[in-house]
């Protein structure tokens, strides 16, 4: 019995704490304007919830700048360059600021045709257009990041046709590991050979008539190769009118030139910064999406309710001021006729009961 009484008290206490009291339907009045406002509110809520779902599915790139404290590790250089000379006539290597020659075992020499196929030329033109847009609008890099992460290609597509001529160019691609100091990556005539005071190239064995340093840089980057990054020199193409010299190009931290100090070749001088950029792809968590969704629904309900009440109040004030609608006075004659037509109320007679 006591348990039953305590349960009733607890239930009564819970009912008193109800923040959402129920109003009987007989006390609720529906109007056409309220229904119209409700329909508009439901439509806006559905539209905003639909758009919010697309925001939840989207991702964005987050950039963080950190100081590179690891000076003992090696830095990777990724290379993909095509030179309009046969592979047996050219050699590529790196010489850093400490006069240390870096081994080029990670580079591969592949005989190719210098001229691109129509599909490759289209890809190359698209890359140059993206480079021009990147110089004007840096936020485009985020779109490229996300496009590549979804599987879109950013490397030069393979050739779809078979060239009629024999390969007269050399594609040098691969990677090198260098010290984190300034250096010089170069492609010159002749293969590189080690030397006690540096290094040398066997240029004397190559005829001057074979010199042609027209080249195309399909990819040149530093660090681990990350898909989606378009580097400053990617897509650069130089066709030399003089077999020994070409115009020089300066791009950001890389000094790119053809022909230096009387030596024919392609020279790329680079310097290392102490800062590194950490790029992460971020996604909206589920709990934040639900909170934003509840905010949209609750905010629209509250806002439409306040707007509806305010408009109704203003309409009542205007109608009362100008005596419109329900505030319009009725005609007195009609009111008198209505009173006359009503049935008379019989008088009340007092009755008395007598008991004997």
Short mmCIF file of C-alpha atoms in Angstrom, two decimals:
data_model
loop_
_atom_site.label_atom_id
_atom_site.label_comp_id
_atom_site.label_asym_id
_atom_site.label_seq_id
_atom_site.Cartn_x
_atom_site.Cartn_y
_atom_site.Cartn_z
CA UNK A 1 0.00 0.00 0.00
CA UNK A 2 2.81 2.37 0.90
CA UNK A 3 4.59 1.58 -2.35
CA UNK A 4 1.45 2.41 -4.31
CA UNK A 5 1.10 5.73 -2.51
CA UNK A 6 4.76 6.60 -3.11
CA UNK A 7 4.41 5.76 -6.80
CA UNK A 8 1.38 8.04 -7.09
CA UNK A 9 3.29 10.86 -5.39
CA UNK A 10 6.24 10.37 -7.73
CA UNK A 11 3.93 10.34 -10.74
CA UNK A 12 2.24 13.52 -9.53
CA UNK A 13 5.61 15.19 -9.06
CA UNK A 14 6.68 14.20 -12.57
CA UNK A 15 3.44 15.61 -14.00
CA UNK A 16 4.05 18.90 -12.24
CA UNK A 17 7.49 19.10 -13.85
CA UNK A 18 6.03 18.68 -17.35
CA UNK A 19 7.43 21.50 -19.52
CA UNK A 20 5.18 20.52 -22.45
CA UNK A 21 1.61 20.72 -21.14
CA UNK A 22 -1.07 19.37 -23.45
CA UNK A 23 -3.89 21.71 -24.45
CA UNK A 24 -7.30 20.12 -25.09
CA UNK A 25 -8.35 20.24 -28.72
CA UNK A 26 -11.57 22.05 -27.80
CA UNK A 27 -9.47 25.04 -26.69
CA UNK A 28 -7.42 25.18 -29.92
CA UNK A 29 -8.60 27.35 -32.79
CA UNK A 30 -7.20 26.76 -36.29
CA UNK A 31 -7.11 29.49 -38.93
CA UNK A 32 -6.28 29.67 -42.61
CA UNK A 33 -3.40 32.08 -41.98
CA UNK A 34 -1.91 29.75 -39.37
CA UNK A 35 -2.13 26.84 -41.80
CA UNK A 36 -0.41 28.88 -44.51
CA UNK A 37 2.41 29.87 -42.17
CA UNK A 38 2.82 26.26 -41.06
CA UNK A 39 3.03 25.07 -44.67
CA UNK A 40 5.70 27.68 -45.45
CA UNK A 41 7.63 26.73 -42.30
CA UNK A 42 7.60 23.01 -43.15
CA UNK A 43 8.77 23.76 -46.70
CA UNK A 44 11.66 25.94 -45.51
CA UNK A 45 12.66 23.33 -42.91
CA UNK A 46 12.74 20.57 -45.51
CA UNK A 47 14.81 22.70 -47.90
CA UNK A 48 17.36 23.75 -45.28
CA UNK A 49 17.64 20.20 -43.91
CA UNK A 50 18.32 18.93 -47.44
CA UNK A 51 21.04 21.55 -47.99
CA UNK A 52 22.53 20.83 -44.57
CA UNK A 53 22.90 17.19 -45.51
CA UNK A 54 25.08 18.19 -48.47
CA UNK A 55 27.18 20.33 -46.13
CA UNK A 56 27.58 17.30 -43.86
CA UNK A 57 28.79 15.17 -46.77
CA UNK A 58 31.30 17.77 -47.92
CA UNK A 59 34.89 17.95 -46.69
CA UNK A 60 37.43 20.73 -46.48
CA UNK A 61 41.20 20.97 -46.28
CA UNK A 62 42.91 22.24 -43.14
CA UNK A 63 46.41 23.71 -43.36
CA UNK A 64 48.82 23.87 -40.42
CA UNK A 65 52.30 25.40 -40.45
CA UNK A 66 54.92 23.75 -38.28
CA UNK A 67 58.64 24.11 -37.77
CA UNK A 68 60.61 21.21 -39.20
CA UNK A 69 62.79 20.06 -36.29
CA UNK A 70 64.11 16.93 -38.01
CA UNK A 71 67.27 18.06 -39.77
CA UNK A 72 68.97 14.68 -39.80
CA UNK A 73 66.50 12.97 -42.13
CA UNK A 74 66.69 13.05 -45.91
CA UNK A 75 64.41 14.99 -48.21
CA UNK A 76 62.82 13.25 -51.16
CA UNK A 77 62.73 14.87 -54.61
CA UNK A 78 60.20 13.45 -57.09
CA UNK A 79 61.15 13.98 -60.73
CA UNK A 80 59.42 13.38 -64.06
CA UNK A 81 61.09 15.31 -66.88
CA UNK A 82 61.27 14.62 -70.60
CA UNK A 83 64.30 15.91 -72.53
CA UNK A 84 64.51 15.98 -76.32
CA UNK A 85 67.78 14.00 -76.37
CA UNK A 86 68.53 10.31 -76.40
CA UNK A 87 69.04 8.69 -73.03
CA UNK A 88 72.64 7.69 -73.70
CA UNK A 89 73.59 11.35 -74.18
CA UNK A 90 72.22 12.86 -70.93
CA UNK A 91 72.76 12.36 -67.22
CA UNK A 92 70.98 13.72 -64.11
CA UNK A 93 72.25 14.15 -60.58
CA UNK A 94 72.19 16.48 -57.55
CA UNK A 95 75.01 18.46 -56.00
CA UNK A 96 74.16 20.09 -52.66
CA UNK A 97 75.69 23.09 -50.92
CA UNK A 98 78.23 20.92 -49.12
CA UNK A 99 79.57 19.72 -52.51
CA UNK A 100 78.10 16.29 -51.82
CA UNK A 101 77.08 14.33 -54.88
CA UNK A 102 73.81 12.48 -54.36
CA UNK A 103 73.47 9.03 -55.86
CA UNK A 104 70.96 8.94 -58.70
CA UNK A 105 70.11 5.26 -58.42
CA UNK A 106 66.41 6.08 -57.98
CA UNK A 107 66.13 7.71 -61.41
CA UNK A 108 65.01 5.77 -64.47
CA UNK A 109 65.78 6.66 -68.09
CA UNK A 110 63.04 5.73 -70.54
CA UNK A 111 63.23 6.36 -74.33
CA UNK A 112 60.08 8.18 -75.44
CA UNK A 113 58.78 10.52 -78.14
CA UNK A 114 58.96 14.19 -77.16
CA UNK A 115 55.80 15.22 -79.02
CA UNK A 116 52.60 14.49 -77.09
CA UNK A 117 49.60 12.64 -78.45
CA UNK A 118 46.30 14.57 -78.83
CA UNK A 119 44.98 13.24 -75.53
CA UNK A 120 48.22 14.04 -73.71
CA UNK A 121 48.33 17.51 -75.27
CA UNK A 122 44.79 18.16 -74.04
CA UNK A 123 45.81 17.09 -70.54
CA UNK A 124 48.88 19.35 -70.72
CA UNK A 125 46.80 22.38 -71.76
CA UNK A 126 44.37 21.71 -68.91
CA UNK A 127 47.28 21.61 -66.47
CA UNK A 128 48.57 24.96 -67.74
CA UNK A 129 45.11 26.49 -67.35
CA UNK A 130 44.94 25.23 -63.77
CA UNK A 131 48.38 26.70 -63.08
CA UNK A 132 47.20 30.10 -64.32
CA UNK A 133 44.10 29.94 -62.13
CA UNK A 134 46.13 28.86 -59.12
CA UNK A 135 48.27 31.96 -59.40
CA UNK A 136 45.10 34.07 -59.17
CA UNK A 137 42.89 31.99 -56.89
CA UNK A 138 44.72 29.87 -54.33
CA UNK A 139 41.53 28.32 -52.91
CA UNK A 140 41.28 26.25 -56.10
CA UNK A 141 43.91 23.96 -54.58
CA UNK A 142 41.26 22.62 -52.18
CA UNK A 143 39.09 21.53 -55.10
CA UNK A 144 42.08 19.78 -56.69
CA UNK A 145 42.89 18.01 -53.43
CA UNK A 146 39.38 16.61 -53.06
CA UNK A 147 39.10 15.73 -56.75
CA UNK A 148 42.27 13.65 -56.64
CA UNK A 149 41.31 11.96 -53.38
CA UNK A 150 38.17 10.73 -55.14
CA UNK A 151 40.26 9.03 -57.81
CA UNK A 152 40.66 11.56 -60.59
CA UNK A 153 44.06 11.33 -62.35
CA UNK A 154 46.60 14.17 -62.11
CA UNK A 155 49.58 12.47 -63.82
CA UNK A 156 50.27 12.51 -67.52
CA UNK A 157 48.06 9.82 -69.08
CA UNK A 158 49.77 7.08 -71.07
CA UNK A 159 50.06 7.44 -74.81
CA UNK A 160 47.03 6.02 -76.60
CA UNK A 161 48.68 5.62 -80.01
CA UNK A 162 51.91 4.13 -81.29
CA UNK A 163 54.37 6.76 -82.59
CA UNK A 164 55.53 6.29 -86.15
CA UNK A 165 59.05 7.58 -85.39
CA UNK A 166 61.61 5.93 -83.18
CA UNK A 167 61.96 7.43 -79.68
CA UNK A 168 64.41 10.36 -79.85
CA UNK A 169 63.76 11.79 -76.38
CA UNK A 170 64.42 10.60 -72.84
CA UNK A 171 62.02 10.59 -69.93
CA UNK A 172 63.85 10.85 -66.61
CA UNK A 173 61.57 9.90 -63.74
CA UNK A 174 61.92 8.60 -60.21
CA UNK A 175 63.07 10.07 -56.92
CA UNK A 176 66.21 11.11 -55.05
CA UNK A 177 66.98 11.52 -51.36
CA UNK A 178 69.03 14.62 -50.57
CA UNK A 179 70.23 16.46 -47.47
CA UNK A 180 68.07 19.28 -46.14
CA UNK A 181 70.35 21.98 -47.48
CA UNK A 182 70.34 24.06 -50.63
CA UNK A 183 71.36 22.19 -53.75
CA UNK A 184 71.42 21.99 -57.49
CA UNK A 185 69.59 19.40 -59.56
CA UNK A 186 70.81 19.38 -63.13
CA UNK A 187 70.54 17.41 -66.36
CA UNK A 188 73.56 17.85 -68.58
CA UNK A 189 75.32 16.18 -71.47
CA UNK A 190 77.00 12.88 -70.63
CA UNK A 191 76.67 10.52 -67.72
CA UNK A 192 77.84 11.69 -64.30
CA UNK A 193 80.94 10.11 -62.78
CA UNK A 194 82.25 10.58 -59.21
CA UNK A 195 85.27 12.80 -58.68
CA UNK A 196 87.41 13.51 -55.58
CA UNK A 197 86.66 17.23 -55.84
CA UNK A 198 83.01 16.90 -56.81
CA UNK A 199 81.76 15.22 -59.94
CA UNK A 200 82.07 15.38 -63.71
CA UNK A 201 80.09 14.49 -66.82
CA UNK A 202 81.40 12.68 -69.88
CA UNK A 203 80.39 15.50 -72.22
CA UNK A 204 83.44 15.17 -74.48
CA UNK A 205 82.11 11.94 -75.95
CA UNK A 206 78.87 13.59 -77.18
CA UNK A 207 78.70 15.51 -80.45
CA UNK A 208 77.43 19.11 -80.35
CA UNK A 209 74.97 18.30 -83.13
CA UNK A 210 72.98 16.09 -80.76
CA UNK A 211 72.44 18.89 -78.22
CA UNK A 212 68.77 19.69 -77.77
CA UNK A 213 67.64 20.70 -74.29
CA UNK A 214 64.03 21.27 -75.16
CA UNK A 215 62.25 19.76 -72.18
CA UNK A 216 58.92 19.34 -70.44
CA UNK A 217 58.47 19.07 -66.67
CA UNK A 218 55.52 16.82 -65.98
CA UNK A 219 56.19 16.64 -62.25
CA UNK A 220 58.72 18.09 -59.82
CA UNK A 221 58.01 18.06 -56.08
CA UNK A 222 59.76 17.85 -52.73
CA UNK A 223 58.81 15.50 -49.90
CA UNK A 224 56.58 12.47 -50.00
CA UNK A 225 54.47 12.40 -53.14
CA UNK A 226 50.92 13.44 -52.23
CA UNK A 227 48.14 13.15 -54.83
CA UNK A 228 46.34 16.36 -55.63
CA UNK A 229 49.19 18.83 -55.22
CA UNK A 230 50.05 20.77 -58.36
CA UNK A 231 53.57 22.10 -57.98
CA UNK A 232 54.87 25.40 -59.41
CA UNK A 233 56.85 23.89 -62.31
CA UNK A 234 54.40 21.12 -63.26
CA UNK A 235 53.47 21.48 -66.92
CA UNK A 236 56.40 23.77 -67.80
CA UNK A 237 57.54 23.20 -71.39
CA UNK A 238 60.45 24.90 -73.12
CA UNK A 239 61.32 24.36 -76.78
CA UNK A 240 64.79 25.67 -77.57
CA UNK A 241 65.48 27.47 -80.82
CA UNK A 242 69.19 27.39 -79.98
CA UNK A 243 70.39 23.88 -79.24
CA UNK A 244 72.57 25.11 -76.38
CA UNK A 245 70.59 27.87 -74.70
CA UNK A 246 66.97 28.57 -73.73
CA UNK A 247 65.16 31.31 -71.86
CA UNK A 248 65.40 31.18 -68.09
CA UNK A 249 62.38 30.81 -65.85
CA UNK A 250 62.17 31.76 -62.18
CA UNK A 251 59.36 30.19 -60.17
CA UNK A 252 59.02 30.63 -56.39
CA UNK A 253 61.91 28.94 -54.55
CA UNK A 254 63.24 27.13 -57.60
CA UNK A 255 65.65 28.74 -60.03
CA UNK A 256 65.12 26.90 -63.29
CA UNK A 257 67.46 27.66 -66.17
CA UNK A 258 68.89 26.10 -69.30
CA UNK A 259 72.59 26.69 -69.77
CA UNK A 260 74.71 27.94 -66.87
CA UNK A 261 78.33 29.06 -66.59
CA UNK A 262 79.01 28.01 -70.16
CA UNK A 263 77.76 24.46 -69.57
CA UNK A 264 74.80 23.22 -71.59
CA UNK A 265 72.09 21.62 -69.52
CA UNK A 266 69.00 22.08 -67.39
CA UNK A 267 69.75 23.47 -63.92
CA UNK A 268 67.29 23.71 -61.03
CA UNK A 269 68.63 25.37 -57.90
CA UNK A 270 66.52 24.89 -54.78
CA UNK A 271 66.63 26.05 -51.18
CA UNK A 272 65.03 24.45 -48.14
CA UNK A 273 62.69 26.28 -45.76
CA UNK A 274 62.49 25.50 -42.05
CA UNK A 275 58.68 25.47 -42.19
CA UNK A 276 56.51 22.59 -43.30
CA UNK A 277 52.81 22.54 -44.13
CA UNK A 278 50.55 19.84 -42.71
CA UNK A 279 47.40 19.31 -44.79
CA UNK A 280 44.50 17.28 -43.40
CA UNK A 281 41.06 16.56 -44.79
CA UNK A 282 38.35 17.32 -42.24
CA UNK A 283 34.73 16.18 -42.08
CA UNK A 284 31.81 17.45 -40.02
CA UNK A 285 31.09 15.02 -37.14
CA UNK A 286 27.65 13.45 -36.82
CA UNK A 287 26.83 15.11 -33.50
CA UNK A 288 27.44 18.56 -34.97
CA UNK A 289 25.21 17.76 -37.93
CA UNK A 290 22.39 16.71 -35.56
CA UNK A 291 22.82 19.84 -33.45
CA UNK A 292 22.68 22.05 -36.54
CA UNK A 293 19.62 20.17 -37.78
CA UNK A 294 17.82 20.66 -34.45
CA UNK A 295 18.79 24.32 -34.53
CA UNK A 296 17.28 24.71 -37.99
CA UNK A 297 13.98 23.06 -37.02
CA UNK A 298 13.64 24.80 -33.66
CA UNK A 299 14.73 28.16 -35.02
CA UNK A 300 12.23 28.09 -37.87
CA UNK A 301 9.41 27.05 -35.51
CA UNK A 302 10.21 29.88 -33.09
CA UNK A 303 10.77 32.48 -35.80
CA UNK A 304 7.59 31.69 -37.73
CA UNK A 305 5.59 31.67 -34.47
CA UNK A 306 6.89 35.11 -33.51
CA UNK A 307 6.34 36.50 -37.01
CA UNK A 308 2.81 35.10 -37.12
CA UNK A 309 1.97 36.56 -33.71
CA UNK A 310 3.47 39.94 -34.58
CA UNK A 311 1.63 40.15 -37.91
CA UNK A 312 -1.64 39.16 -36.18
CA UNK A 313 -1.11 41.84 -33.54
CA UNK A 314 -0.43 44.51 -36.17
CA UNK A 315 -3.51 43.45 -38.14
CA UNK A 316 -5.65 43.72 -34.99
CA UNK A 317 -4.25 47.19 -34.23
CA UNK A 318 -4.90 48.43 -37.77
CA UNK A 319 -8.39 46.94 -37.90
CA UNK A 320 -9.26 48.41 -34.50
CA UNK A 321 -7.92 51.82 -35.47
CA UNK A 322 -9.82 52.02 -38.73
CA UNK A 323 -12.77 49.88 -37.56
CA UNK A 324 -12.32 47.11 -40.10
CA UNK A 325 -13.31 43.45 -40.03
CA UNK A 326 -14.70 42.26 -36.71
CA UNK A 327 -14.16 45.75 -35.29
CA UNK A 328 -16.60 47.30 -37.77
CA UNK A 329 -19.70 48.70 -35.90
CA UNK A 330 -23.03 47.12 -36.70
CA UNK A 331 -26.16 48.98 -37.85
CA UNK A 332 -28.50 49.91 -34.94
CA UNK A 333 -31.73 49.31 -36.92
CA UNK A 334 -30.81 45.80 -37.74
CA UNK A 335 -29.91 45.23 -34.10
CA UNK A 336 -33.39 46.46 -32.96
CA UNK A 337 -35.21 44.22 -35.47
CA UNK A 338 -33.19 41.31 -34.22
CA UNK A 339 -34.22 42.09 -30.63
CA UNK A 340 -37.89 42.42 -31.60
CA UNK A 341 -37.95 39.09 -33.35
CA UNK A 342 -36.66 37.27 -30.34
CA UNK A 343 -39.25 35.31 -28.34
CA UNK A 344 -40.22 36.94 -25.04
CA UNK A 345 -38.93 35.42 -21.90
CA UNK A 346 -41.77 34.28 -19.59
CA UNK A 347 -41.72 35.84 -16.12
CA UNK A 348 -40.70 33.77 -13.20
CA UNK A 349 -43.53 32.93 -10.82
CA UNK A 350 -42.83 32.23 -7.23
CA UNK A 351 -44.38 29.04 -6.00
CA UNK A 352 -44.83 28.08 -2.49
CA UNK A 353 -45.33 24.61 -1.20
CA UNK A 354 -47.57 24.21 1.74
CA UNK A 355 -47.31 21.22 3.84
CA UNK A 356 -50.06 20.19 6.07
#
